[in-house]
Amino acid sequence: MLAVFGIGFFELLILGAIASMMLLGTAAVLIVLLGNKRRQ
């Protein structure tokens, strides 16, 4: 049970890291697009 929980917890950490990176990337793209629109 602990082994399964450990693997599940580790997978959740990886998924969480990927999700946070995707959110940061999306936010960065939105900021760049907004910045370009403001410049024009």
Short mmCIF file of C-alpha atoms in Angstrom, two decimals:
data_model
loop_
_atom_site.label_atom_id
_atom_site.label_comp_id
_atom_site.label_asym_id
_atom_site.label_seq_id
_atom_site.Cartn_x
_atom_site.Cartn_y
_atom_site.Cartn_z
CA MET A 1 0.00 0.00 0.00
CA LEU A 2 2.79 2.41 0.93
CA ALA A 3 4.69 1.54 -2.25
CA VAL A 4 1.61 2.21 -4.40
CA PHE A 5 0.97 5.47 -2.52
CA GLY A 6 4.62 6.47 -2.96
CA ILE A 7 4.52 5.87 -6.71
CA GLY A 8 1.17 7.68 -6.97
CA PHE A 9 2.48 10.60 -4.92
CA PHE A 10 5.64 10.78 -7.07
CA GLU A 11 3.53 10.75 -10.25
CA LEU A 12 1.33 13.50 -8.79
CA LEU A 13 4.45 15.59 -8.12
CA ILE A 14 5.60 15.13 -11.73
CA LEU A 15 2.14 15.96 -13.11
CA GLY A 16 1.96 19.00 -10.82
CA ALA A 17 5.37 20.22 -12.00
CA ILE A 18 4.38 19.79 -15.66
CA ALA A 19 1.06 21.56 -15.06
CA SER A 20 2.75 24.48 -13.28
CA MET A 21 5.32 24.79 -16.10
CA MET A 22 2.51 24.81 -18.69
CA LEU A 23 0.63 27.50 -16.72
CA LEU A 24 3.79 29.63 -16.46
CA GLY A 25 4.47 29.18 -20.18
CA THR A 26 0.90 30.15 -21.08
CA ALA A 27 1.08 33.22 -18.82
CA ALA A 28 4.40 34.24 -20.41
CA VAL A 29 2.91 33.93 -23.92
CA LEU A 30 -0.13 36.01 -22.91
CA ILE A 31 2.12 38.70 -21.40
CA VAL A 32 4.23 38.84 -24.58
CA LEU A 33 1.12 39.04 -26.80
CA LEU A 34 -0.36 41.81 -24.63
CA GLY A 35 2.96 43.66 -24.70
CA ASN A 36 3.10 43.49 -28.50
CA LYS A 37 -0.47 44.75 -28.80
CA ARG A 38 0.28 47.68 -26.48
CA ARG A 39 3.40 48.59 -28.50
CA GLN A 40 1.39 48.70 -31.72
#
